[in-house]
Amino acid sequence: MAGREKWTITTPASERRVALVVVLVFVVAGSLWILLSDHLLYAVVQDRTLVARLETAKGWAFVASSALLLYAVTRRSAAQLTKAHRTIAAVVESIGDGVLILGSDRTIAYANPASIQMLGVANLERLRGMGAREFSRRFRVSYLDGRLVPPDQFVSQRVFDEAGPIRYSAVLNPPGERETVIACTAAGVRSEIGEPAELVVSVMHDITSAHHLERLRDELLTAAAHALKTPVTVIKSASQVLSARAPSNLRSSTAIIERQCARMGRLVENLLTLSRIRSGTLQLYPVDGVDLGPVVEDVAGEVSRLVPADVHVQLDAHPRVRADHERLVLVLRNAIFAATRSSRPGGPVTVRLGRCGADAEIRVSYQLPSPSVESGDAPHSDTDLDDLGVSRYVTAMVVEAHGGTLTEQAYDDDATVEIRLPAMSEAA
Amino acid sequence: MSDTPADVLVVDDDPDLREIVQMMLAGSGYQVRCAGNGKEAVEAVAKRMPAVVLLDMLMPVMDGWQCARELRTRYGRAVPIVVVTAAEHARARADQVGGVDGVLSKPFDMDDLLRVVARFAQRSSSGHPAE
């Protein structure tokens, strides 16, 4: 494509090669000029005085032509540099994202028009020379959860000392302007890898609208999940009332309604927790000394009542943990339900509670169904089909929020989900 | 022990939920009154002290939290309040309004509902104050 070579990025190696070629050309051309002109001069002119005068003239001519050549080369290079500078300036000024360039003194050296507008200042001079502390005071930079970002934690400051680029999302609050949510990326310009940056380029991308939409979506999800709980309660309760009075041939129908209500309840609970995780508002209310034994027994019992599965509980120990009871129940319910849905029909599901070092360990084991001969597909979890993997993701995130781990293993026909949570000491 | 059936006040803005809870409790021998919001609940308690108030949280006119606060201010712990809610962590929030006597999360089981109500009905009939 025409003009593509203009955008080829030069590297230090190619710069050295160009300089070497210019010097070599000069040395070869100069040496040939001296050798050939001297040889010609001595062959044609015999008068020593005249030879001396012509040698002097030849020397001056060499200096003059070298000077002209140097002038031409330097001027061409300067013109290219100016052009490159103008091109870069035009590109930076036309970028819709805010661009700040910080000098080695870690203050703002340049701000493009988009950043001037984003920060609500009159012109570049209002920003030039501004350090992180003053920037923090003027624009009250905060994380998305509302905590102020310490000035030394701005990505544009950290990247002076750390390898970049570094990214984060933050909120700017320019005085008298609307708050702006930005995705900020900063990268350092270094002469050598590992050296402190000489310049830092910080790009601020306005994501206010996207963030607002995302928040609305999460709020809608939360509100919808809350609102769904009441109709599920009404249907479930009505079914239980019917079940108590219904003839035996109708009880399987009311049992189906109850199972589906329980399924909807789980979906709602998982969606609600997912929306909390996504919006960064998942709050835990942990209490000390939660005895896992009764919790495991209760949840396993609940699952047994709802699904036709053979769920066994084995309590090898009674570890106590610091946990949010409501979320812990959700984790166990998800794990045990997933096992009942993924296991071989009629196969047992074993929930074993024990200790592993300093951790409480809950192992949910089940037998995998035989692979389908017709499809030959890899086995998948029915739970994923049930809720697109939401419960699996929520379970892992909630366990992680408790400082624990969740792992899944499968050997031959046996699969195990292992949940580990930091256990409290026996003395506690 | 009194032979009078224990009086349960069901407070929820959803008429279907009120009706079905009423059916469950009446079927188990309780006397059930219903209120559609917190204000009606405060008025109902003023007329006669129930054995327990089953209180929804998200309601028009006066929500459950305001109602719980009002009942605590007027009657202290003499009126047992069980929060019936779809909200997360209702127990943690309940502590902020002076505590409630129980929390029943939606969707609940009929057995759980009857167990909770029976606990307070027994206390009421034996003359024990709510905890």
XYZ file of C-alpha atoms in Angstrom, chain A residues 13 19 154 169 358 375:
6
model
C 19.098 -1.270 15.388
C 24.030 6.078 10.590
C -2.527 6.794 39.898
C -11.231 2.176 35.917
C -5.733 -25.789 58.295
C -22.935 -38.431 20.007
